[in-house]
PDB file of C-alpha atoms in Angstrom:
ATOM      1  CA  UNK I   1       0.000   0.000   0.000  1.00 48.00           C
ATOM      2  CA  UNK I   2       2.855   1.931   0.448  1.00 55.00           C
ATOM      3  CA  UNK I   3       3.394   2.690  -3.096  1.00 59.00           C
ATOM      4  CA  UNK I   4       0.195   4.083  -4.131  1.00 60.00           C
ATOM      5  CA  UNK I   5       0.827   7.236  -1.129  1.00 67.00           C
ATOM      6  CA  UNK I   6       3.974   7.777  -3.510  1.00 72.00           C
ATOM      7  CA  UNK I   7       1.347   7.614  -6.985  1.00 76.00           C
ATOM      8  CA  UNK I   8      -1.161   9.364  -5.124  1.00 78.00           C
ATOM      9  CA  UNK I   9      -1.810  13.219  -5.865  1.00 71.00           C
ATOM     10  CA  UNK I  10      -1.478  15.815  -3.523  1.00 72.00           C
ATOM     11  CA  UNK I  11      -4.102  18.497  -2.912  1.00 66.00           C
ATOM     12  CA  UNK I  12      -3.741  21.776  -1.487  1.00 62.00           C
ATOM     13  CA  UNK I  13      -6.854  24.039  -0.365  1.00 63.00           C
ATOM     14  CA  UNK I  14      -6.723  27.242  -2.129  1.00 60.00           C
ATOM     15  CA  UNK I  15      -7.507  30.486  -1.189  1.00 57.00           C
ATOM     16  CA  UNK I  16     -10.617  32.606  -2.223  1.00 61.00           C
ATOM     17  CA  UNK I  17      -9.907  35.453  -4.728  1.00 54.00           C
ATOM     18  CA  UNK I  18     -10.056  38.214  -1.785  1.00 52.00           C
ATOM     19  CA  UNK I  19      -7.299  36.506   1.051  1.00 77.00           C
ATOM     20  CA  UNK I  20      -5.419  36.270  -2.575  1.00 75.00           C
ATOM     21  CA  UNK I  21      -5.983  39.981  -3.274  1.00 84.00           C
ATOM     22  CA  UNK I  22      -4.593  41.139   0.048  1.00 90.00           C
ATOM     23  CA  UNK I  23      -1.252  38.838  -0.742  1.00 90.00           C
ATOM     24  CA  UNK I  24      -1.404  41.128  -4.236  1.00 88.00           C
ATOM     25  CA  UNK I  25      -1.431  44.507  -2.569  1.00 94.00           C
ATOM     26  CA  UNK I  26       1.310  43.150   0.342  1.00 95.00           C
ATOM     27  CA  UNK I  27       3.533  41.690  -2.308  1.00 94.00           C
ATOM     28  CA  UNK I  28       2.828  45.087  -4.242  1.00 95.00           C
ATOM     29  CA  UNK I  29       3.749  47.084  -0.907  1.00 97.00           C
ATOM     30  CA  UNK I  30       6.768  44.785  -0.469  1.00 98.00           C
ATOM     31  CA  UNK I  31       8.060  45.495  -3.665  1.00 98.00           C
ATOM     32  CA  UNK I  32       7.994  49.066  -3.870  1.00 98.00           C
ATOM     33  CA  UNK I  33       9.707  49.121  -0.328  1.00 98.00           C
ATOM     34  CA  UNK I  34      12.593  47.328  -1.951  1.00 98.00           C
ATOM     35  CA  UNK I  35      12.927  49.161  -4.568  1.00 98.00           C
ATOM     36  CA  UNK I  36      13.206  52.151  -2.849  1.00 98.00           C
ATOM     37  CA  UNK I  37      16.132  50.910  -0.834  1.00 98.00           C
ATOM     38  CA  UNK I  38      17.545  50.376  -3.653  1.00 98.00           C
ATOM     39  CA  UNK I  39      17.381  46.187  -4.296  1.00 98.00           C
ATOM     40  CA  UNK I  40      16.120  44.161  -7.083  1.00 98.00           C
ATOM     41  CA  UNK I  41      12.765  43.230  -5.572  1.00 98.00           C
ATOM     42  CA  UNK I  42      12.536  40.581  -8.070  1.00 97.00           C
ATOM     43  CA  UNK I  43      15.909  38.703  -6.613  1.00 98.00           C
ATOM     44  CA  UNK I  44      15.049  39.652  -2.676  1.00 98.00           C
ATOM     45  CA  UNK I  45      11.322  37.761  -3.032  1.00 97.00           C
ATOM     46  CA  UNK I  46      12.586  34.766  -4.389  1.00 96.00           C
ATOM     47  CA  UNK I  47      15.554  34.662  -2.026  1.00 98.00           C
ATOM     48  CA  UNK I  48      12.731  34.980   0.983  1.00 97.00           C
ATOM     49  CA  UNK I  49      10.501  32.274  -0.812  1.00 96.00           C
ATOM     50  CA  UNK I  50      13.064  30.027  -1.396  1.00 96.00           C
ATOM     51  CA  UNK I  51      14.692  30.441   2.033  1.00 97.00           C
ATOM     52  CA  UNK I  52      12.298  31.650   4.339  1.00 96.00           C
ATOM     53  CA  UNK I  53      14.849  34.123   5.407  1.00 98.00           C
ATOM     54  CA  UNK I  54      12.766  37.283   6.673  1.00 97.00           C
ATOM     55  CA  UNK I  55      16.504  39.119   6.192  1.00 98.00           C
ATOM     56  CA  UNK I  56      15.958  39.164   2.125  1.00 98.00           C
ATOM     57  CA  UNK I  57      13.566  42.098   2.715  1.00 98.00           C
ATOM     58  CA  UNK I  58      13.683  45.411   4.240  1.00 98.00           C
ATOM     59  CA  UNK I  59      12.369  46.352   7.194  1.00 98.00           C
ATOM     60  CA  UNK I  60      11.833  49.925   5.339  1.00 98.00           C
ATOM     61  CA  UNK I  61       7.899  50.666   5.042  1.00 98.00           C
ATOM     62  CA  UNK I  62       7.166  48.124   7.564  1.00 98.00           C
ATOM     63  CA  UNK I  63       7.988  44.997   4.493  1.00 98.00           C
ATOM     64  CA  UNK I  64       9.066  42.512   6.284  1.00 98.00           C
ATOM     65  CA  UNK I  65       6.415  42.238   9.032  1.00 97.00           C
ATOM     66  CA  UNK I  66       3.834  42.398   6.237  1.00 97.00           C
ATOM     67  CA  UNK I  67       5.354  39.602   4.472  1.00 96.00           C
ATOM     68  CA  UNK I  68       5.998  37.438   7.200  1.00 96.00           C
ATOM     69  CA  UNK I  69       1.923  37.464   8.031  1.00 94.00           C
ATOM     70  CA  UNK I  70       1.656  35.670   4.932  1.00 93.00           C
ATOM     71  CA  UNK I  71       2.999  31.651   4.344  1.00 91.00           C
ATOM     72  CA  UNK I  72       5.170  31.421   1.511  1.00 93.00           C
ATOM     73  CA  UNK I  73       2.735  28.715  -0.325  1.00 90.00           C
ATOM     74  CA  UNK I  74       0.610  31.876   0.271  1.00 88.00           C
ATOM     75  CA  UNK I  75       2.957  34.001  -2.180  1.00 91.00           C
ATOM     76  CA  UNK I  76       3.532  31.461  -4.908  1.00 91.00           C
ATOM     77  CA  UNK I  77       0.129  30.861  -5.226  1.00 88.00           C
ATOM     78  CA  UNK I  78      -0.570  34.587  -5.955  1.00 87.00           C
ATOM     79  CA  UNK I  79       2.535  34.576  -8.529  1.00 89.00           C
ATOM     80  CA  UNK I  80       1.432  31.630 -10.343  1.00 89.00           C
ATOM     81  CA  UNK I  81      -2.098  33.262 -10.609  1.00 85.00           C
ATOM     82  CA  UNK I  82      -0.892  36.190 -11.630  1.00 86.00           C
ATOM     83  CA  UNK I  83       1.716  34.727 -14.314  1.00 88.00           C
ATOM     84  CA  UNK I  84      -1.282  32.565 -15.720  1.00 89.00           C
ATOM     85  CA  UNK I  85      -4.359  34.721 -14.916  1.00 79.00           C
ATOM     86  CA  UNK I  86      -6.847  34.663 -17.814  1.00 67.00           C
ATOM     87  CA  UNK I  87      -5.570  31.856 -19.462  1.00 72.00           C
ATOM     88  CA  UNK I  88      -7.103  29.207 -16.995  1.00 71.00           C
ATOM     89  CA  UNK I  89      -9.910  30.399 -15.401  1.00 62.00           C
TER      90      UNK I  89
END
């Protein structure tokens, strides 16, 4: 039985369309923080994602505590709607 778990899918509740609009405008507020300190906001989000490093973004306009109220599965699921958006809904 064992190896069906490992054949079975994995499914992950997602959010409704208004929890996923307040990760927008964070991840919106985020970014223009780091920009205006100067980083690539771009780089510093994935570093956070990727590592769950809080340290990858400024504590300048309050950034980091905003996107540390958020879990990271949080913020790729808003990026991968955005990146596909009308195409599959």
């Amino acid at each position: 039985m064992k190896d069906k778990k490992i054949l079975d899918t994995q499914k992950i509740a997602s959010q409704d369309r208004l929890a996923q609009d307040e990760v927008h405008e964070i991840l919106l507020k985020v970014y223009d923080a780091l920009e205006d300190k100067g980083y690539n906001p771009i780089n510093q989000i994935v570093g956070y994602i990727l590592s769950g490093d809080p340290t990858y973004i400024t504590s300048h306009m309050n950034a980091r505590s905003l996107i540390t109220k958020l879990e990271r599965d949080e913020l790729l699921e808003e990026i991968v709607w955005c990146y596909l958006g009308e195409d599959v809904e």
